[in-house]
Each structure stands twice: as structure tokens, then as C-alpha cells.
mmCIF file of C-alpha atoms in Angstrom:
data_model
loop_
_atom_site.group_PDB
_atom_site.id
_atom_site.type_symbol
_atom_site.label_atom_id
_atom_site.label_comp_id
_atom_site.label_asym_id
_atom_site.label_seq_id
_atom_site.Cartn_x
_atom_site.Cartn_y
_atom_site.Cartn_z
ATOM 1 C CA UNK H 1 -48.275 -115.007 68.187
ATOM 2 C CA UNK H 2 -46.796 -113.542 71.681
ATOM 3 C CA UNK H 3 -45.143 -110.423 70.882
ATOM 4 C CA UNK H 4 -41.953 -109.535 73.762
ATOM 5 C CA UNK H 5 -41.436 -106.402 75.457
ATOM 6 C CA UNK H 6 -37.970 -106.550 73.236
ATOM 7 C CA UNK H 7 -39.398 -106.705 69.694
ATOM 8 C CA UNK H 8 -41.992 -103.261 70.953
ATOM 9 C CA UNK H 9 -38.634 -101.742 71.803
ATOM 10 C CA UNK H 10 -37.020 -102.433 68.581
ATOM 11 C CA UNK H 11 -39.789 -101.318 66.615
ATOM 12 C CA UNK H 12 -40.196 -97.738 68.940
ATOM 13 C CA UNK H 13 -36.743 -96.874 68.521
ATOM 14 C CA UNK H 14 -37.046 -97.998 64.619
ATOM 15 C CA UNK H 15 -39.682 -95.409 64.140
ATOM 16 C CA UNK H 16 -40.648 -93.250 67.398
ATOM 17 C CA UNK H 17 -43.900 -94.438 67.144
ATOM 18 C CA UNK H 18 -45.896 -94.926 70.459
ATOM 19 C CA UNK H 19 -45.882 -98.495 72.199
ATOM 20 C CA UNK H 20 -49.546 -99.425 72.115
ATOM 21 C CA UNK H 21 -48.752 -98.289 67.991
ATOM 22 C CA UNK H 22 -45.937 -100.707 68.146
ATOM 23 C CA UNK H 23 -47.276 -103.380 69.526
ATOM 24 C CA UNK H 24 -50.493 -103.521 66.690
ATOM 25 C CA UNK H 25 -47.949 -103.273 64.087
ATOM 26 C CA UNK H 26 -46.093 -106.269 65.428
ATOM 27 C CA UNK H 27 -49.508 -108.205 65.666
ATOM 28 C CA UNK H 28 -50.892 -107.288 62.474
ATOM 29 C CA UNK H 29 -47.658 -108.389 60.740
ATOM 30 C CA UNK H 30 -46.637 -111.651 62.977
ATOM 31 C CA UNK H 31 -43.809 -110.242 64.463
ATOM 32 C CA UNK H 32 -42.132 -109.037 61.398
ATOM 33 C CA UNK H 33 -40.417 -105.921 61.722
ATOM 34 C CA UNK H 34 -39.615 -104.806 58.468
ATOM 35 C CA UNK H 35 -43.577 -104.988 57.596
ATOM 36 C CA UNK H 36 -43.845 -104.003 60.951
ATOM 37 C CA UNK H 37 -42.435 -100.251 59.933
ATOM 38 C CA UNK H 38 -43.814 -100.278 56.737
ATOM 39 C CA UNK H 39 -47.303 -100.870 58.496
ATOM 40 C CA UNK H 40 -46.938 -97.655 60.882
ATOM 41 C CA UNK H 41 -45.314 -95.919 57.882
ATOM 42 C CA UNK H 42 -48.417 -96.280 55.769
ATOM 43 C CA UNK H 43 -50.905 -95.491 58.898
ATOM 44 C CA UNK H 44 -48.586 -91.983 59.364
ATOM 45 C CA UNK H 45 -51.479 -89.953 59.579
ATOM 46 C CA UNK H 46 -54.472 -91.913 60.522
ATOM 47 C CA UNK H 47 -52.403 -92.881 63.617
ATOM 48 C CA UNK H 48 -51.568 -88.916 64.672
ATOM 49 C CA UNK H 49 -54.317 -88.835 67.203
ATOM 50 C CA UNK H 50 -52.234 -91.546 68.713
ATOM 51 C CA UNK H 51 -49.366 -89.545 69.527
ATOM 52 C CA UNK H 52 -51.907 -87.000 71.041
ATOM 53 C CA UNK H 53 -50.632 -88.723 74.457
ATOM 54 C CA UNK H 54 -47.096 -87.490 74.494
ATOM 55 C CA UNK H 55 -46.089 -84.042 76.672
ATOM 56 C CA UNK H 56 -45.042 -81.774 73.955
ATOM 57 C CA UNK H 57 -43.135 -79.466 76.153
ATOM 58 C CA UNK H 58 -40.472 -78.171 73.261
ATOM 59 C CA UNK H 59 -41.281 -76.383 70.337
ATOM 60 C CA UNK H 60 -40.808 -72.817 68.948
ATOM 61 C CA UNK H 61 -42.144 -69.411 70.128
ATOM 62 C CA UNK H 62 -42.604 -67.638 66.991
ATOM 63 C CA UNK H 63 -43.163 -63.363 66.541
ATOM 64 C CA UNK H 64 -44.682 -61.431 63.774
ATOM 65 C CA UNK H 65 -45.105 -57.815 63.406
ATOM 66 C CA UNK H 66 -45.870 -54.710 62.094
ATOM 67 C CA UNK H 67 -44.406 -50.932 63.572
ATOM 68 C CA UNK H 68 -47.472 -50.578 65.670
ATOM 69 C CA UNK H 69 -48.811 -54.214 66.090
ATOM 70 C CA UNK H 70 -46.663 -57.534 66.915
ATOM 71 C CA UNK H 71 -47.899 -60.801 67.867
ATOM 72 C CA UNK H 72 -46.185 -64.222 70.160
ATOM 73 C CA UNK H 73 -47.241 -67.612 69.435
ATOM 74 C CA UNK H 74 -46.118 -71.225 71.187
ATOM 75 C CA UNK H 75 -46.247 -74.137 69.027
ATOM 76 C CA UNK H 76 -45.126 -77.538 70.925
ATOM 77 C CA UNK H 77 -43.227 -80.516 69.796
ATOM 78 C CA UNK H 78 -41.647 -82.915 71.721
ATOM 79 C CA UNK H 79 -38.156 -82.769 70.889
ATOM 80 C CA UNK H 80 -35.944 -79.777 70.847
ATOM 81 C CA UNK H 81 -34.994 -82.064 67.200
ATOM 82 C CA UNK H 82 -38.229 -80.949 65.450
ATOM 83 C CA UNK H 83 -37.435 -77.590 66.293
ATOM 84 C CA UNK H 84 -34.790 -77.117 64.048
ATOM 85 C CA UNK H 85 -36.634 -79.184 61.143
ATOM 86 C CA UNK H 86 -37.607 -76.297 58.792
ATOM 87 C CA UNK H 87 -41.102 -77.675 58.008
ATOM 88 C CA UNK H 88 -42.119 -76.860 61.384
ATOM 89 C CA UNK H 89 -40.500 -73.845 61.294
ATOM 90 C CA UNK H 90 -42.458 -72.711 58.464
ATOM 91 C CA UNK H 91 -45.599 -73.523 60.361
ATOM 92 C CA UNK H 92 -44.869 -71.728 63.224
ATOM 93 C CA UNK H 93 -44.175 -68.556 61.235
ATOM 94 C CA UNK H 94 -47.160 -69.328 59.229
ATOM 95 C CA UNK H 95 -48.987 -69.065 62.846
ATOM 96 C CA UNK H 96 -47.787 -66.151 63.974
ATOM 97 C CA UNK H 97 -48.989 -64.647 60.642
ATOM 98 C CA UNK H 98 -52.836 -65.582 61.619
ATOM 99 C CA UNK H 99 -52.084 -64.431 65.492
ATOM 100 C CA UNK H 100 -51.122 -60.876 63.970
ATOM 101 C CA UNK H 101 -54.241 -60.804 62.659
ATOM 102 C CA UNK H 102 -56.524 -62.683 64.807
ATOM 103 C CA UNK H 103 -54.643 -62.253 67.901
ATOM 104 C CA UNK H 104 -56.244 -64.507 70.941
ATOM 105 C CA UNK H 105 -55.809 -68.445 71.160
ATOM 106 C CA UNK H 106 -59.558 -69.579 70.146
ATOM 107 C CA UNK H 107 -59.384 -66.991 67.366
ATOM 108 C CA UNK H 108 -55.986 -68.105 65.942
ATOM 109 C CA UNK H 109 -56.831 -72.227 66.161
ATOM 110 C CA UNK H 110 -60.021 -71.590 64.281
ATOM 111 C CA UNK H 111 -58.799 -69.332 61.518
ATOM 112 C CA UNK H 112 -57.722 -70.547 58.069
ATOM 113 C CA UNK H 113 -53.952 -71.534 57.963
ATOM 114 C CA UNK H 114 -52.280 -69.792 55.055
ATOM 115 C CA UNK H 115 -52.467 -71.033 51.578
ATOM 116 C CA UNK H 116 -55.325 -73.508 52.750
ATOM 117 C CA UNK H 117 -59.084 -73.802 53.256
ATOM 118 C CA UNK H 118 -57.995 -75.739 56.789
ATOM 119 C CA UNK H 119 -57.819 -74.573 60.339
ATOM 120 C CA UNK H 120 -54.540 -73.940 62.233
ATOM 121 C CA UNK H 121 -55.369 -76.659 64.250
ATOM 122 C CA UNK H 122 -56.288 -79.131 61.578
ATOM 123 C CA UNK H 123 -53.269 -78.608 59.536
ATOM 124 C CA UNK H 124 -51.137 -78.360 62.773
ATOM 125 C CA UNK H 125 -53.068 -82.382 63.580
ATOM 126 C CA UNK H 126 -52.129 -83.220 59.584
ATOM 127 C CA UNK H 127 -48.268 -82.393 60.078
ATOM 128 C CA UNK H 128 -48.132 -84.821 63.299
ATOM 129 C CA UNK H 129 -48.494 -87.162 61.048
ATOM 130 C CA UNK H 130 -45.571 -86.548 58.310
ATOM 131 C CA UNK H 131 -43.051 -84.681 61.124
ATOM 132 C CA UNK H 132 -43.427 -88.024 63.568
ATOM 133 C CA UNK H 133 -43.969 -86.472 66.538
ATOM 134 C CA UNK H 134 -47.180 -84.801 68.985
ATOM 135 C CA UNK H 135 -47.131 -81.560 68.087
ATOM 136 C CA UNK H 136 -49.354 -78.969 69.364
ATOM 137 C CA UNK H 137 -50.262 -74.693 69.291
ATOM 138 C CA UNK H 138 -50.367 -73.802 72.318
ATOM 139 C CA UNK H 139 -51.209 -70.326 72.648
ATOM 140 C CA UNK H 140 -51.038 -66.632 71.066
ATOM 141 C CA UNK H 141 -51.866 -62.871 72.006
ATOM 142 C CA UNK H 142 -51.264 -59.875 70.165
ATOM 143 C CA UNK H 143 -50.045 -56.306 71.414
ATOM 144 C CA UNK H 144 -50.710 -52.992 69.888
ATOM 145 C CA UNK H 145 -50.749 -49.022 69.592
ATOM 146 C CA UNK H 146 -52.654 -46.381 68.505
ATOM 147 C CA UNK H 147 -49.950 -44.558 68.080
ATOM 148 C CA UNK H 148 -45.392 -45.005 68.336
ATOM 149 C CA UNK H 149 -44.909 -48.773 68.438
ATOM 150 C CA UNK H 150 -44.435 -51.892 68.934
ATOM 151 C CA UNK H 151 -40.633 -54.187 69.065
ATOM 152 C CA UNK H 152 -39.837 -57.620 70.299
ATOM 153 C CA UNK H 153 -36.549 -59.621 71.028
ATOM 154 C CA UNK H 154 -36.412 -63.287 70.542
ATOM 155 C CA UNK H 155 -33.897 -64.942 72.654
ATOM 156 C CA UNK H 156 -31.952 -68.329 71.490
ATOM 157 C CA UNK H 157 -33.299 -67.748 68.245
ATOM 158 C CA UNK H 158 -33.166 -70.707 65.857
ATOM 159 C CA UNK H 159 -34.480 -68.641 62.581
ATOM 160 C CA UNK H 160 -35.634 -65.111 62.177
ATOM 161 C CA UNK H 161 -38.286 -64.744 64.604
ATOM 162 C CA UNK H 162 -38.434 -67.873 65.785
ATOM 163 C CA UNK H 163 -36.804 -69.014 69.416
ATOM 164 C CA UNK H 164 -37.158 -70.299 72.507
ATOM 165 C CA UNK H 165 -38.114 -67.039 74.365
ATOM 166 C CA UNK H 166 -39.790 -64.002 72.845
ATOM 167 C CA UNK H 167 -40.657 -60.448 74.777
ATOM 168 C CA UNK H 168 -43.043 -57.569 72.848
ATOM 169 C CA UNK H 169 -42.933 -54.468 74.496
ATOM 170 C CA UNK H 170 -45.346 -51.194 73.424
ATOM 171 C CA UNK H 171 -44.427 -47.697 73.737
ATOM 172 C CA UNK H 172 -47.078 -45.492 72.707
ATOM 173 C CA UNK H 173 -45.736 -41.775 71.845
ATOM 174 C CA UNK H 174 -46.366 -38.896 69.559
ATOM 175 C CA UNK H 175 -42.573 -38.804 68.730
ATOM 176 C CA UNK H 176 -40.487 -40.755 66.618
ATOM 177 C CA UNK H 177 -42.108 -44.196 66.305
ATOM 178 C CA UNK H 178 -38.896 -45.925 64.662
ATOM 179 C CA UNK H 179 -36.767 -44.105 67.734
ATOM 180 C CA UNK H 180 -39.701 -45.308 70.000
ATOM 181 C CA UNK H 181 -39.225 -49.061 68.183
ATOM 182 C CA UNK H 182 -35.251 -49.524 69.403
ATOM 183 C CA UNK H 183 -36.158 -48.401 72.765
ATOM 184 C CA UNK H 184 -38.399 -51.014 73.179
ATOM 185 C CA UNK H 185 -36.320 -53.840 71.920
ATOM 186 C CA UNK H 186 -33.856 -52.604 74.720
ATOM 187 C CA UNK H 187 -36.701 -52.841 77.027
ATOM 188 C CA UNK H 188 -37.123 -56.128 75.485
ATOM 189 C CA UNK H 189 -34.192 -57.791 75.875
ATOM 190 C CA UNK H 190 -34.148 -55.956 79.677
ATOM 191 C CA UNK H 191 -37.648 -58.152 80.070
ATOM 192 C CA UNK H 192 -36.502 -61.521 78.457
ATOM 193 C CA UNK H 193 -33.450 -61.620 81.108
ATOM 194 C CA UNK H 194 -35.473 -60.078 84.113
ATOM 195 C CA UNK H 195 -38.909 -61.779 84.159
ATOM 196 C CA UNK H 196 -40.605 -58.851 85.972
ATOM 197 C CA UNK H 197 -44.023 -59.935 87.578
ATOM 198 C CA UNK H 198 -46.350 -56.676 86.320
ATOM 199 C CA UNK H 199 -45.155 -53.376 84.369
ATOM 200 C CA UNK H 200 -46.037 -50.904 87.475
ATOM 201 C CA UNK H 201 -46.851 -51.188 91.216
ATOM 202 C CA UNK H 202 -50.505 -50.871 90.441
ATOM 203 C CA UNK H 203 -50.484 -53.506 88.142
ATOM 204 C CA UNK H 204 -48.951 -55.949 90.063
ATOM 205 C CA UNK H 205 -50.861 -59.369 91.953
ATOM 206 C CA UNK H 206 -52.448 -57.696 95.113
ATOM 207 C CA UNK H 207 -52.406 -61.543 96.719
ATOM 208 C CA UNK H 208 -48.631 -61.467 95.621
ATOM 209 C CA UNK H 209 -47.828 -58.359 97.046
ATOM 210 C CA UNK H 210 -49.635 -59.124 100.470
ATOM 211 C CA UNK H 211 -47.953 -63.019 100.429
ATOM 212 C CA UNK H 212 -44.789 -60.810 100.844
ATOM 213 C CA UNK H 213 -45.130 -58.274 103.059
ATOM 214 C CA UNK H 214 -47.134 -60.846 105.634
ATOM 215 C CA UNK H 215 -43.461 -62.965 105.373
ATOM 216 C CA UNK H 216 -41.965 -59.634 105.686
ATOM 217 C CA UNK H 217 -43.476 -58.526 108.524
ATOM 218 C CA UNK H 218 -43.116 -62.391 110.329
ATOM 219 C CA UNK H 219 -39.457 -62.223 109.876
ATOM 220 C CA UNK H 220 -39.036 -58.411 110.865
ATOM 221 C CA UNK H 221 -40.717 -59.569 114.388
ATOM 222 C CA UNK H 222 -38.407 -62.393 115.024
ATOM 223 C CA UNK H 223 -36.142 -59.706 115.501
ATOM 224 C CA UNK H 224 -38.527 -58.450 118.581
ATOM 225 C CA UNK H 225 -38.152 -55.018 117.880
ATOM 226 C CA UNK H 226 -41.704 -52.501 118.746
ATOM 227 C CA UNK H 227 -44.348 -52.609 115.654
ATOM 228 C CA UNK H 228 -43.990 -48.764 114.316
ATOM 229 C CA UNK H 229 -39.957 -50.239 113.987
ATOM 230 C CA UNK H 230 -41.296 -53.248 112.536
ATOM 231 C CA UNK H 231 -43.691 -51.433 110.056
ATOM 232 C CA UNK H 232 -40.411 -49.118 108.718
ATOM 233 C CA UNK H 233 -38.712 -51.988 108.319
ATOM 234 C CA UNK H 234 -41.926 -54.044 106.267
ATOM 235 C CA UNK H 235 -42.183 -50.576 103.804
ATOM 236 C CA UNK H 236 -38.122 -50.991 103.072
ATOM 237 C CA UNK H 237 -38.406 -54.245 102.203
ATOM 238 C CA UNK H 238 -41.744 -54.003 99.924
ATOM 239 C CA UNK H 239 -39.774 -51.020 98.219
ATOM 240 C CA UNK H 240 -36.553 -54.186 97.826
ATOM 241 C CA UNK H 241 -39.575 -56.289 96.488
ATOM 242 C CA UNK H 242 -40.977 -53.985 93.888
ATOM 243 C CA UNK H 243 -37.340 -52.796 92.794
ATOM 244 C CA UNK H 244 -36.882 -56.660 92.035
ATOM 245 C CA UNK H 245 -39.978 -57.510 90.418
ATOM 246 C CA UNK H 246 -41.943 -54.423 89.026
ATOM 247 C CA UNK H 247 -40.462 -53.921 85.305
ATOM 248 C CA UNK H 248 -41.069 -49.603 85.981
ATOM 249 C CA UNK H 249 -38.708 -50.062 88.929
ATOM 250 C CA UNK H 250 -36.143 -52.281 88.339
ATOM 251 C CA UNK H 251 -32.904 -51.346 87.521
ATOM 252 C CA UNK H 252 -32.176 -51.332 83.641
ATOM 253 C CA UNK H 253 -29.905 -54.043 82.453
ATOM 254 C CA UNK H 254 -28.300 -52.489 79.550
ATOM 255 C CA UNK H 255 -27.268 -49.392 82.211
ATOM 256 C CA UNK H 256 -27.964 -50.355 85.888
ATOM 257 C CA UNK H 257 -27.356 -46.907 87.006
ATOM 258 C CA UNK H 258 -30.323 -46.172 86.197
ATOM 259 C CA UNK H 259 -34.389 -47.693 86.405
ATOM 260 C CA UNK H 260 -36.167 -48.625 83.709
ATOM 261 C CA UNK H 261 -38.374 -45.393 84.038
ATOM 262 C CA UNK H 262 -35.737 -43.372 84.526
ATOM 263 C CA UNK H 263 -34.207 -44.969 81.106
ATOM 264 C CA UNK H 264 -37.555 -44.134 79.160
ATOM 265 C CA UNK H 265 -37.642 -40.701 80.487
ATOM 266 C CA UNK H 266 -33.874 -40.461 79.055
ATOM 267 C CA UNK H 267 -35.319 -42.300 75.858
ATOM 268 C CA UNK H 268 -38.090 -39.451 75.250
ATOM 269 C CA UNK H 269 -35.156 -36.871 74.268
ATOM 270 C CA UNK H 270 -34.552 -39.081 71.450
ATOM 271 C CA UNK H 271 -38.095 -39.637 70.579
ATOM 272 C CA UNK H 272 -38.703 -35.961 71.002
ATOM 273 C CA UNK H 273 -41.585 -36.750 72.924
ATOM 274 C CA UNK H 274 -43.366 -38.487 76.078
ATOM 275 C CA UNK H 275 -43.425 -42.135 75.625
ATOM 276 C CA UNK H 276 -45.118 -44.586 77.895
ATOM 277 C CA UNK H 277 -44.716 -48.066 78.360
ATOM 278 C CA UNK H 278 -48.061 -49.505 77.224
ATOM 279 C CA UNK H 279 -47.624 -53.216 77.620
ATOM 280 C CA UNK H 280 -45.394 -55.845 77.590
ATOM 281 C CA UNK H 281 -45.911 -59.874 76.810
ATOM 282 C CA UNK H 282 -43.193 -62.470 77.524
ATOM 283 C CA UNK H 283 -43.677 -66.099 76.183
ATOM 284 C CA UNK H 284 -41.160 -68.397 77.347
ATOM 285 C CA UNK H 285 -41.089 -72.077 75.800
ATOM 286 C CA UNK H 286 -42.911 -74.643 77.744
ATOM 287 C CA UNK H 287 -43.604 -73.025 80.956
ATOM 288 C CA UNK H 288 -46.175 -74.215 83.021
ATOM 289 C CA UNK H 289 -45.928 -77.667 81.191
ATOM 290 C CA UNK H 290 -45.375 -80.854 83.328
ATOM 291 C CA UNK H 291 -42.911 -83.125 81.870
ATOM 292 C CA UNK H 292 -44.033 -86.586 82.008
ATOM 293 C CA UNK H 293 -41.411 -88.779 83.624
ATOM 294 C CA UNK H 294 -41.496 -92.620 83.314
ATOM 295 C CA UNK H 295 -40.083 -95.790 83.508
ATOM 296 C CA UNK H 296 -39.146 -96.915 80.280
ATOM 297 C CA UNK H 297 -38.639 -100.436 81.037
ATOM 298 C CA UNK H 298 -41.492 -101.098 83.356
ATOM 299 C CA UNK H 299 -43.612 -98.905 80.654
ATOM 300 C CA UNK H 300 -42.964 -101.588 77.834
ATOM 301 C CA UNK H 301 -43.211 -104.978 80.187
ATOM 302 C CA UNK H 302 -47.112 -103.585 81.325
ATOM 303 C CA UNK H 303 -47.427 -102.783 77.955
ATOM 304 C CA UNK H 304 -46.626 -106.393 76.707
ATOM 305 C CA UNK H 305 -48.254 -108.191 79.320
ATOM 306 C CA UNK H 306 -51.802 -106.545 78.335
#
């Protein structure tokens, strides 16, 4: 029997199953809907490499930790909805258990999920199937000291350590480790809101730097001042640049009087030692990921008409 572009609609916003899905369902049970769901109900699972096709752009960025070792993960869903749906919660803080102790991406998809003889990934593909929805782990890393310690900050956080932004920053120090540990949640908190590009001049993109002071020095010789002028006036506004986007230089958000590494060397009185900033990792959710925009209606008619 012909199957309309309407009854695919009806049956997609029934169950939030994928069109092509839809449209089988419809065929297999002559147009009747209430088999229809029943049909995709009963092929939950077998049908979650289906929903493989969807952006998963939402999700949770999850954080586990020890004093000295902390780890970020990014598990995707589609729908800010699943993120407050406590069975995914529990996975992603499940996953950021294995990325404490496996750290990298590869590592962390491969290992055993807890409480199970499965992968991450497999038992991340299995809960597609019962949550509804493309879900996906994205990534993980893992930051660390020898010695003084390690804090994070998770931003818009839905659960304990779970959010949509999370920042670990590493202080490594002789002194006081749990002193050291609320420094760097300030620092944190200072990163989540700032975005710096690289902890120290040094460590910064040389292209990045160079992009800048070539625009720099363009716009400095519109002004048609002599080059030695123009050069003065490139160095002040690289310093600008570096005060904006190096983390070591920029001015500390919870006191703006002061830089960041001015703030630590204030810090170290308290720790009762020299501290260093080690490292830092932000993970914000779904950057970098294209959200797939489409025609709904035009989506369902080519659908139909195949």
C-alpha cells in the first residue's frame, strides 16, 4: 500500500524514530500505526545503528578525580532532554570512571564499562537503543601530578560532576596539596569563563601568534607612520594580545587587579611553597560539532516519494 509523507510524520513524532525507520514500520504493518509503534518498539535495539545518522551535538561533560589525578569526558546525545534522564547520567559518570584510569579516547572506548564484560562503546551502542536517541562518547583525557594536585569546576552542572562545561587545572607544589587544590578550582572557574588559547607565551600557536601580529602590523601602517614607530606599536599590541589570550597573563577574574601569575605567586603563601601551573584542560559541550540543519518538510516528501 502507498504510505504518505503524513502517516511517516505521525509515526516520527509518535516515537522519535528516524524516517527511513518509520516508513518500514508503516510498510511492514499496512499503514497501521498502532502496530506501526509496537513494530519499532520491539526492533529498539536492533534498529540503534539506525539512529547512528543523527548529529548528537548535546550531551554531558562528565569529571572524575582523585587529589593528584582528574579526568574530562564528552558523551553526546541529541537532545539537551536526555541529558537530564538519569540513566545517561549514570553512564557518563560510569565513563569518566574508566577515563581516570585509562585516560586517552582509544583507551577509554575499548576498556570494560563498569560492572560488565562490554566495552564503553558497546554498552554506550546498547543504551541507544532503550534511551531513544543517537548517542555517542566523544572524547576523554586525563591530567595529573607527581606531586600537589589536581581540581576542576564544572559549569551549568546538571548532577555532581556532570555539566555542560568542565575545566581541570594542575598545580604541582611541595606545599599544601589541599591549599594547592582550592587554588586551582579558582583558576578553574577563571578558565571556564576566559577560554585562554595556551597556559604561557611559549606555549601558545606560533601560526596564531604570527596571524596577529602580520594584521597588527597591516593596520599599524595604514596609519603611515615610519617602520621602527610601526614596530613599537606591533610589540604593544602583541603584549594586548597575550594579556587577552595567554591564561599566565590575563587578568584574574575572581580579583582583576591582579594576573593570574601574580595570583599564584600570592597563592604560594598559603601553600607555603612554590606552586606552578602544570596544565590545564577545558571541555566545553559540543564544540567543533556541526549541527545538521534541514528541511523537515521537504525531508519527509523525498523520503516518501523513494
Amino acid at each position: 500500500m502507498s504510505i504518505s509523507a503524513a502517516q511517516v510524520k505521525e509515526l516520527r513524532d509518535l516515537t522519535g524514530a528516524g524516517m527511513m525507520d518509520c516508513k518500514a514500520a508503516l510498510a511492514e504493518t499496512n499503514g497501521d500505526m498502532e502496530a506501526a509503534v509496537d513494530w519499532l518498539r520491539k526492533k529498539g535495539i536492533a534498529k540503534a545503528d539506525k539512529k547512528a545518522g543523527r548529529t548528537a551535538a548535546e550531551g554531558l561533560i562528565g569529571v572524575d578525580q582523585g587529589l593528584r589525578e582528574a579526568a574530562l569526558v564528552e558523551v553526546n546525545s541529541e537532545t539537551d532532554f536526555v541529558a537530564r534522564n538519569a540513566a545517561f547520567q549514570e553512564i557518563v559518570a560510569n565513563v569518566a570512571k574508566v577515563a581516570l584510569a585509562f585516560g586517552d579516547t582509544d583507551a577509554v572506548a575499548a576498556a570494560k564499562y563498569p560492572g560488565s564484560e562490554k566495552t564503553v562503546t558497546d554498552t554506550i551502542k546498547d543504551a541507544v537503543g532503550t534511551i531513544g536517541e543517537n548517542l555517542g562518547f566523544r572524547r576523554s583525557a586525563k591530567l595529573g601530578v607527581s606531586q600537589g594536585a589536581v581540581a576542576s569546576y564544572v559549569h551549568n552542572a546538571v548532577a555532581d560532576n556532570l555539566g555542560k562545561l568542565g575545566v581541570l587545572v594542575a598545580i604541582e607544589t611541595a606545599g599544601d596539596a589541599h591549599k594547592a587544590s582550592a587554588f586551582a578550582r579558582q583558576v578553574a572557574m577563571h578558565i571556564a569563563a576566559t577560554n585562554p588559547l595556551a597556559l604561557d607565551v611559549d606555549a601558545l600557536d606560533p601560526a596564531a601568534a604570527e596571524r596577529e601580529k602580520t594584521i597588527f602590523a597591516d593596520q599599524a601602517r595604514q596609519s603611515g607612520k615610519p617602520e621602527n614607530i610601526i614596530e613599537k606599536m606591533v610589540e604593544g599590541r602583541m603584549r594586548k594580545f597575550y594579556e587577552e589570550v595567554v591564561l599566565l597573563k590575563q587578568a584574574f577574574v575572581l580579583n582583576p587587579d591582579v594576573t593570574v601569575e601574580q595570583a599564584l605567586k600570592d597563592a604560594e603563601k598559603e601553600i607555603g611553597a612554590p606552586a606552578k601551573i602544570s596544565g590545564y584542560l577545558r571541555f566545553a559541550l559540543g564544540e567543533g560539532i556541526e549541527k545538521e540543519e534541514s528541511d523537515f518538510a521537504a525531508e519527509v516528501a523525498a523520503t516518501v516519494k523513494k
